[in-house]
Short mmCIF file of C-alpha atoms in Angstrom, two decimals:
data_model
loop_
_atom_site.label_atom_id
_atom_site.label_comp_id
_atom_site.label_asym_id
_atom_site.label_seq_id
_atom_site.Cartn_x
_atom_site.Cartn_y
_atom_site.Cartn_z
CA UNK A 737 44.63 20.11 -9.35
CA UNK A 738 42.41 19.92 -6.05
CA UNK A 739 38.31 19.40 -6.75
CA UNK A 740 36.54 22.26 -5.55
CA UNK A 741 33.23 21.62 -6.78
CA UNK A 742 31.98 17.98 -7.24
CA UNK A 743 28.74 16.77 -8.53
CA UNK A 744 27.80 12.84 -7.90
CA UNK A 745 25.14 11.35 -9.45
CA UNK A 746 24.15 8.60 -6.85
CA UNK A 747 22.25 5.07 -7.63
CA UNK A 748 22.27 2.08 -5.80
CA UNK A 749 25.83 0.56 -6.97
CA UNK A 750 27.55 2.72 -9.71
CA UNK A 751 28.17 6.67 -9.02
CA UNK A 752 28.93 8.82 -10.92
CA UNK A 753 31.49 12.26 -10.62
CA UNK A 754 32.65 15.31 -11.93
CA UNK A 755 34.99 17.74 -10.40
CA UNK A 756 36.02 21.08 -11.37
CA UNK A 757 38.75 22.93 -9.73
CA UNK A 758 38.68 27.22 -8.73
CA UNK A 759 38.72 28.04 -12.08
CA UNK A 760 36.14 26.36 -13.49
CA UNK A 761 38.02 23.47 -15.57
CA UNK A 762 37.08 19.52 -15.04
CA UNK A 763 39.55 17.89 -13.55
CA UNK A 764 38.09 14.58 -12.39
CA UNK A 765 35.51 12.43 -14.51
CA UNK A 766 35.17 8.91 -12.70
CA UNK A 767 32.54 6.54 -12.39
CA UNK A 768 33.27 4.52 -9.22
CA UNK A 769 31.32 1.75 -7.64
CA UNK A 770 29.27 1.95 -3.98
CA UNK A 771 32.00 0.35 -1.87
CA UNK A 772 34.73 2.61 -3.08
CA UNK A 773 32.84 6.16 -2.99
CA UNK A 774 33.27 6.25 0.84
CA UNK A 775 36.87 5.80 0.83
CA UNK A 776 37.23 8.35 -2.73
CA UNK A 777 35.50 11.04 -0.32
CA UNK A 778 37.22 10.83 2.33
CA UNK A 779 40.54 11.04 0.58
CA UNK A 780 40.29 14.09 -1.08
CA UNK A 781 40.70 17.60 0.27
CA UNK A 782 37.51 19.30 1.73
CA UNK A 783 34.92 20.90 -1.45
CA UNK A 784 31.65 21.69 -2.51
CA UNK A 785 29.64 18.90 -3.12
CA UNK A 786 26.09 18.58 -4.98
CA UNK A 787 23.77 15.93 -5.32
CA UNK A 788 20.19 15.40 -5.97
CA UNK A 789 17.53 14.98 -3.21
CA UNK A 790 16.56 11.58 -4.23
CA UNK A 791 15.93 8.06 -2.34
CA UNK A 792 19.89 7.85 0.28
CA UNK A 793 20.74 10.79 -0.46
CA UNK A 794 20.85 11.87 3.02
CA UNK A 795 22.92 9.02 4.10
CA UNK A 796 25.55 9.77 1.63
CA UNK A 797 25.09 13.73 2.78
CA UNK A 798 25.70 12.57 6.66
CA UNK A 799 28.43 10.77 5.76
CA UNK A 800 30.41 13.17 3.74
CA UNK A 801 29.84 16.25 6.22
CA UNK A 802 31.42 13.67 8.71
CA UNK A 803 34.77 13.87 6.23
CA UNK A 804 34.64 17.84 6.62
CA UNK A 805 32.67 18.35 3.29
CA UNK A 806 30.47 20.94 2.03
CA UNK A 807 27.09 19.09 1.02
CA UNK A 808 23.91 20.39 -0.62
CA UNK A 809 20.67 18.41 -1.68
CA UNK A 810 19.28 20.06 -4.87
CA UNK A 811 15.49 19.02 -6.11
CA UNK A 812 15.93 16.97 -9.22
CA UNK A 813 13.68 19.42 -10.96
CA UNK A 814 15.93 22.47 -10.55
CA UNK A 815 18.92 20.27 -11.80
CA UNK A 816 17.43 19.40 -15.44
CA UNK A 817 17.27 22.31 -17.21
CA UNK A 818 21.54 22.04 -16.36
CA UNK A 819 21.76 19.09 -18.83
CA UNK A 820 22.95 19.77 -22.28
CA UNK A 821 22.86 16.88 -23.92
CA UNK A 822 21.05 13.48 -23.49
CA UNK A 823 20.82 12.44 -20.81
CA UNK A 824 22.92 9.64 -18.80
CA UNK A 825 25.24 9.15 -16.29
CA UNK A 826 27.95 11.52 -16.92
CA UNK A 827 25.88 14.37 -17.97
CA UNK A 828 23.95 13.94 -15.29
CA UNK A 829 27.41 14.36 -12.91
CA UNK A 830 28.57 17.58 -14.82
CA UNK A 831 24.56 19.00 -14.60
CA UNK A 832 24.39 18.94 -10.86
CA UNK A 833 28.20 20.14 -10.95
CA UNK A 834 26.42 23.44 -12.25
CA UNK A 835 23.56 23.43 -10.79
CA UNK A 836 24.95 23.65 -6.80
CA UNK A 837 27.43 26.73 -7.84
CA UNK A 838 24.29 28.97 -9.25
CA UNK A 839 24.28 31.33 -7.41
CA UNK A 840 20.34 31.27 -6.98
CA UNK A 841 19.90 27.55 -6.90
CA UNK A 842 17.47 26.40 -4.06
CA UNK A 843 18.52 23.56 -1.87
CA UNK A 844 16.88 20.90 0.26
CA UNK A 845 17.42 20.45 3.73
CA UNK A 846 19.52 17.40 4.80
CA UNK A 847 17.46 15.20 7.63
CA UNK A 848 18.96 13.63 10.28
CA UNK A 849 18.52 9.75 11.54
CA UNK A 850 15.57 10.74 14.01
CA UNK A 851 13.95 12.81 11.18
CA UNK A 852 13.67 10.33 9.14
CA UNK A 853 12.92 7.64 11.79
CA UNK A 854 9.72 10.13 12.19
CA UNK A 855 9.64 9.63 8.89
CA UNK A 856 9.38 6.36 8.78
CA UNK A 857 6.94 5.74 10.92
CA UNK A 858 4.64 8.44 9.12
CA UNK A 859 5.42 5.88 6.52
CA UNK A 860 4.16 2.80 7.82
CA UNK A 861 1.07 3.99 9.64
CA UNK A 862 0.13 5.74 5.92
CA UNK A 863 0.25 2.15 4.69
CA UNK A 864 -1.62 0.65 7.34
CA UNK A 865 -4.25 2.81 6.67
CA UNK A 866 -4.60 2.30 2.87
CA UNK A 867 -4.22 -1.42 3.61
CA UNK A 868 -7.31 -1.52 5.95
CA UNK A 869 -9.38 1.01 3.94
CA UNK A 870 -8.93 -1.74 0.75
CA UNK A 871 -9.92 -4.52 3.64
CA UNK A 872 -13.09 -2.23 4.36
CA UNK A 873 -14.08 -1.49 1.03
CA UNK A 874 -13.64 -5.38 -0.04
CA UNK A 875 -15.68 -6.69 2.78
CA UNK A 876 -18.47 -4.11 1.84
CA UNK A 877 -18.26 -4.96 -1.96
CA UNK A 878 -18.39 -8.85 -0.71
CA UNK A 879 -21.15 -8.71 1.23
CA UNK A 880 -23.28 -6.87 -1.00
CA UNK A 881 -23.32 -9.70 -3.17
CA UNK A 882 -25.19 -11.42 -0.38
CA UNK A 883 -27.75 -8.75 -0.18
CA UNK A 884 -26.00 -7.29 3.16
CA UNK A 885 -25.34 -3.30 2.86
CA UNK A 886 -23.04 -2.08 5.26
CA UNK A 887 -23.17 1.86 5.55
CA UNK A 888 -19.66 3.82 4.93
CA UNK A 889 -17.15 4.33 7.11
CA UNK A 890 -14.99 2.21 9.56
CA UNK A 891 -17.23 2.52 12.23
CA UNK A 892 -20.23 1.24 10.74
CA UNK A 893 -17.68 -1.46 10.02
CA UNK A 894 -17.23 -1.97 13.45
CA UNK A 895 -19.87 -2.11 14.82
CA UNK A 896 -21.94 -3.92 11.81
CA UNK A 897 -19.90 -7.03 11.19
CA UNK A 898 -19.64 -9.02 14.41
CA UNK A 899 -23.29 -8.54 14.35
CA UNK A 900 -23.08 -9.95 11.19
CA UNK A 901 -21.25 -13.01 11.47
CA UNK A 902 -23.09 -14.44 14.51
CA UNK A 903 -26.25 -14.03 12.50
CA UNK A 904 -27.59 -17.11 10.75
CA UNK A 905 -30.46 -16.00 9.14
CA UNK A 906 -28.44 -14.16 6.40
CA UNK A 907 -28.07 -15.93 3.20
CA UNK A 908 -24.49 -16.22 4.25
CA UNK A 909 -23.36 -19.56 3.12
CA UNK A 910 -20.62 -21.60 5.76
CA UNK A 911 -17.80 -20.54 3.30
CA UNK A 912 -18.23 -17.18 2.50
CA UNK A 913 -18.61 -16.43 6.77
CA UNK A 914 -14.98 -18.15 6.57
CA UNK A 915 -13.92 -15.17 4.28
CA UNK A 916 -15.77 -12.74 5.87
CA UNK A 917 -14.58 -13.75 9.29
CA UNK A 918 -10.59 -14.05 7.69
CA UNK A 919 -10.80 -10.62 6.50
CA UNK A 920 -12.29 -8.97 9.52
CA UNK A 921 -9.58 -10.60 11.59
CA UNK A 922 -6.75 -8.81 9.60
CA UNK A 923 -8.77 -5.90 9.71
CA UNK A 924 -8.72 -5.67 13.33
CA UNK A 925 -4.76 -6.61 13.38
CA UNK A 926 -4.47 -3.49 11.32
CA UNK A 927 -6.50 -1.37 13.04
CA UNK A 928 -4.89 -2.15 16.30
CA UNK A 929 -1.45 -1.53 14.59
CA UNK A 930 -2.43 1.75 13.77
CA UNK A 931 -3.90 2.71 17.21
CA UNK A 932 -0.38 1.31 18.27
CA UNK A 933 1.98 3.61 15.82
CA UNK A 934 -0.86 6.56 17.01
CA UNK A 935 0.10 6.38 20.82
CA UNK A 936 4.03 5.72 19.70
CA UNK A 937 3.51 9.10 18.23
CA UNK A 938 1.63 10.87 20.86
CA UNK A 939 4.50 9.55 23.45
CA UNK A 940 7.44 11.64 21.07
CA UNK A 941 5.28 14.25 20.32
CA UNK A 942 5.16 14.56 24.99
CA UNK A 943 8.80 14.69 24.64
CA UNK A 944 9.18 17.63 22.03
CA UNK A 945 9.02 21.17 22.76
CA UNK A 946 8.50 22.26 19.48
CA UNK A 947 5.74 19.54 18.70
CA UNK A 948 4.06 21.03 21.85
CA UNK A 949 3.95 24.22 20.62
CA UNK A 950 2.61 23.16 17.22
CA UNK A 951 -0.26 21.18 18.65
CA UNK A 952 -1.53 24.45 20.03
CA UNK A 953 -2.49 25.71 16.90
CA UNK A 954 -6.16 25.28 15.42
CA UNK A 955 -6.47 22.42 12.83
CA UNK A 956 -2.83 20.37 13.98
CA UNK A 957 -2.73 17.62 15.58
CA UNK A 958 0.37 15.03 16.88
CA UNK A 959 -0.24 13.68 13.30
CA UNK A 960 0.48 16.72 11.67
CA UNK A 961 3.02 18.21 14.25
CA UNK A 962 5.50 15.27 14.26
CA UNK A 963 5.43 15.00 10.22
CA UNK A 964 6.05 18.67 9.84
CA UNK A 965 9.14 18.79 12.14
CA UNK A 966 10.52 16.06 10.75
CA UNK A 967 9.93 17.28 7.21
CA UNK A 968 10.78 20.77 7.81
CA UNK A 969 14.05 20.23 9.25
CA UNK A 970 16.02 23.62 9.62
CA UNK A 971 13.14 25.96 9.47
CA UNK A 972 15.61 28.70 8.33
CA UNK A 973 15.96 27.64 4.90
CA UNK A 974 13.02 29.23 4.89
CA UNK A 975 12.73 33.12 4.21
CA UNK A 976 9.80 33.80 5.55
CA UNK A 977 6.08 32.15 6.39
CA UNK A 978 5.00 32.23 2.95
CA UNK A 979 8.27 30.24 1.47
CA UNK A 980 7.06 27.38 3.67
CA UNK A 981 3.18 27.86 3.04
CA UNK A 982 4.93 27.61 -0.47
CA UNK A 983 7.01 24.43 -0.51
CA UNK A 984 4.04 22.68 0.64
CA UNK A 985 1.83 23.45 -2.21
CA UNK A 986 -0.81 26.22 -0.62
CA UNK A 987 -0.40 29.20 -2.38
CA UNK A 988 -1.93 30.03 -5.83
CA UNK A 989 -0.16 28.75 -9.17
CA UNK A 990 0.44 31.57 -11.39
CA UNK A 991 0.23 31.59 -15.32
CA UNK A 992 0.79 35.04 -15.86
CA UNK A 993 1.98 37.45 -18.46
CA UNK A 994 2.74 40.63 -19.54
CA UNK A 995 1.95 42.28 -16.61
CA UNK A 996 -1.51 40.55 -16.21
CA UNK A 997 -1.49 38.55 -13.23
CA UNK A 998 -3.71 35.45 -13.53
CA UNK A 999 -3.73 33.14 -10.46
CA UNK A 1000 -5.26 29.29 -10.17
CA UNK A 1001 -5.70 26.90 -7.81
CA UNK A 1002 -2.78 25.92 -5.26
CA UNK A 1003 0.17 24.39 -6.73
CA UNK A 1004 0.22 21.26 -4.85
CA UNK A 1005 3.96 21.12 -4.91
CA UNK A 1006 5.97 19.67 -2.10
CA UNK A 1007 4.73 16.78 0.11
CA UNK A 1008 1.84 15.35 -0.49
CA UNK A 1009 0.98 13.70 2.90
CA UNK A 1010 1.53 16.78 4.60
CA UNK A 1011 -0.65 18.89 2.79
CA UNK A 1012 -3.56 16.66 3.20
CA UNK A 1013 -2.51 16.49 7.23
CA UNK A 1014 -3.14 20.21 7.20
CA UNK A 1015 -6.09 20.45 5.29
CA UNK A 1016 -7.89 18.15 6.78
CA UNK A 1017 -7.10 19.32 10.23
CA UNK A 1018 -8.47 22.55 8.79
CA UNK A 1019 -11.45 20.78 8.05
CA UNK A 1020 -11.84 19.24 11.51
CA UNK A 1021 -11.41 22.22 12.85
CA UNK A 1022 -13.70 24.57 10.61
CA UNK A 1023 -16.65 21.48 11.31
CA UNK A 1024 -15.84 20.97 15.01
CA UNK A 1025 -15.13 24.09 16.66
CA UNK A 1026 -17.67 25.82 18.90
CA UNK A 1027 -16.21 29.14 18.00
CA UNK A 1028 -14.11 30.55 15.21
CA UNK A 1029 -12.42 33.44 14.66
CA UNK A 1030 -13.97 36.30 13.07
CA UNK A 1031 -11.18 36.09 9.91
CA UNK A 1032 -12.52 32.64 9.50
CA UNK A 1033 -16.34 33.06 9.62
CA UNK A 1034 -16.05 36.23 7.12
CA UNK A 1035 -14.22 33.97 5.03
CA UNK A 1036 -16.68 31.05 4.97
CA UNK A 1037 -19.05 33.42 4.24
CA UNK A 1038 -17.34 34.65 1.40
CA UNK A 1039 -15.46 31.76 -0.02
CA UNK A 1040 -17.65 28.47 1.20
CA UNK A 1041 -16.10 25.62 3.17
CA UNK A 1042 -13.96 24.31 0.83
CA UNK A 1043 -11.78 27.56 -0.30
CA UNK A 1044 -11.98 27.81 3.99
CA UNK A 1045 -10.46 24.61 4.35
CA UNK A 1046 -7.27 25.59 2.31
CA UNK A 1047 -7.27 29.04 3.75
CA UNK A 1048 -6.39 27.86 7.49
CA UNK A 1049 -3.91 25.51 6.58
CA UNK A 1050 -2.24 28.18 4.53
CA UNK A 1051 -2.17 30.01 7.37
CA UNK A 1052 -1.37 27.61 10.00
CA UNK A 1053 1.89 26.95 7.62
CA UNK A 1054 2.54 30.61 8.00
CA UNK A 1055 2.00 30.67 11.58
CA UNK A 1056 3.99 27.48 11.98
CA UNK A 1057 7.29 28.85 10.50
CA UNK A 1058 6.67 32.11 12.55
CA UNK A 1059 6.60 29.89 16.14
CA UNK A 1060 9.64 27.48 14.80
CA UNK A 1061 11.96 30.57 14.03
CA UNK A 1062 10.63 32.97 16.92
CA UNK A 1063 10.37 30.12 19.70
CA UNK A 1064 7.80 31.58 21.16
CA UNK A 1065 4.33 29.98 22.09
CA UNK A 1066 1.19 30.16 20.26
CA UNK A 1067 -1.15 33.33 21.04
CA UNK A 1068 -4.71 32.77 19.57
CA UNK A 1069 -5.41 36.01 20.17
CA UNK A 1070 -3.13 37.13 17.65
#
């Protein structure tokens, strides 16, 4: 009987699957290996197929759309409460089998390639920059032991060391200036990387319309645009400004119960990277700007910076889904 439904449970060389047909019995339980899944797919008539949002799932998602299939990305958080027994491979399978035919199951948006080639180089430049902060914070910690105190942040850095390094009157012996010097060169390799992936991004940010209209917005920056476009991907999964504010972790957690609402701080679900993007774009704005709307100086008044910071990206979130599903241009005045 012809697979309507089919859940795979994918890895990196054995998958996993388990088909039901319109009436709801299994009629295909088969554990198959990477280099014949392509071929399975493609063979079989067009269904419903669910997987798991996890690490190629979007390949695999691509790839059987291309075969005429049916394919939806489900977080792997929604899909365990669908396992009845322990767990493994196969139960796995028949869980996200149920899972993607609920009728209220949420799904994940698949990317494309130049999504996640954004991606990617989100990626790289977020490991650049940890790299070099643990090259600043090392040279710092090293030449304290020398009785040389260099003052926080990059740019004391900067400026500081080459100073440094040409003086001999430190207690600097001939070795440790070796180190010193070794470390300050990779530092500077980094930090020219970075200013490197920085103007890569401002040069596709130029060539987006949507990233252009983003930018306009207080608090968001190419940084932020290009990472929540390529995130984001069809902003109409979304129902409506808060849904997005939502799946990036700014709105209040609840723990409430019978009938009394208790709210705490933000969930901090969803990406990571891209909430901090927002909120600290929120913060350069709150610190920087000249002038600020009269919402936001009643509410710094009220709340304090730091309940301020939050406040503006939720908002921005809001006002981002609002400009990606109207197409219209930003209106501060609104």
């Amino acid at each position: 009987m012809e697979v309507k439904i089919l859940g795979i449970d994918i890895a990196k060389r054995v998958f996993q699957l388990h088909g039901i047909n319109c009436f709801g019995k299994v009629v295909l339980k088969k554990r198959i290996s990477r280099e014949q899944l392509s071929n399975f797919i493609a063979n079989i008539p067009p269904c419903l197929i669910g997987m798991e949002a996890c690490g190629g799932s979007n390949y695999w998602a691509r790839k059987f759309t291309s075969y005429g299939h049916e394919v939806r990305l489900m977080n792997p958080h929604y899909v365990k409460p669908y396992i009845k027994t322990n767990k493994n491979d196969a139960a796995d399978a028949e869980a996200i089998c149920e899972a993607v035919s609920r009728p209220t199951m949420r799904f994940v948006s698949i990317k494309s390639v130049e999504q996640q080639d954004i991606q990617a180089l989100h990626r790289y430049r977020q490991r650049l920059i940890q790299g070099r902060t643990a090259l600043v914070n090392q040279i710092r910690g090293l030449l304290t032991e020398y009785g040389i105190v260099i003052p926080q942040g990059i740019t004391s850095l900067r400026l500081r060391l080459p100073q440094i390094l040409d003086d001999q009157g430190n207690e600097l012996t001939y070795l440790s200036r070796e180190i010193i010097n070794t470390l300050y060169q990779e530092f500077s390799i980094a930090d020219q990387r970075i200013k490197d992936l920085d103007k890569r991004i401002m040069l596709l940010c130029k060539e987006s319309t949507n990233c252009q209209r983003l930018m306009k917005i207080e608090g968001i920056g190419p940084l932020s645009a290009s990472a929540l476009l390529s995130a984001i991907g069809d902003i109409h999964a979304f129902k409506n400004g808060r849904h997005l504010a939502a799946w990036l972790g700014l709105v209040p957690r609840q723990h409430s119960s019978g009938g009394k609402q208790t709210l705490l701080g933000i969930s901090k679900r969803g990406d990571r990277y891209l909430r901090t993007l927002l909120i600290h774009g929120a913060r350069a704005f709150i610190s920087f700007a000249k002038r600020k709307s009269v919402w936001l100086e009643a509410l710094i008044k009220r709340c304090g910076k730091q309940k301020a910071y939050v406040a503006l990206a939720n908002k921005n979130a809001r006002v981002v889904w609002a400009l990606l599903t109207k197409q219209v241009d930003y209106q501060s005045t609104h």
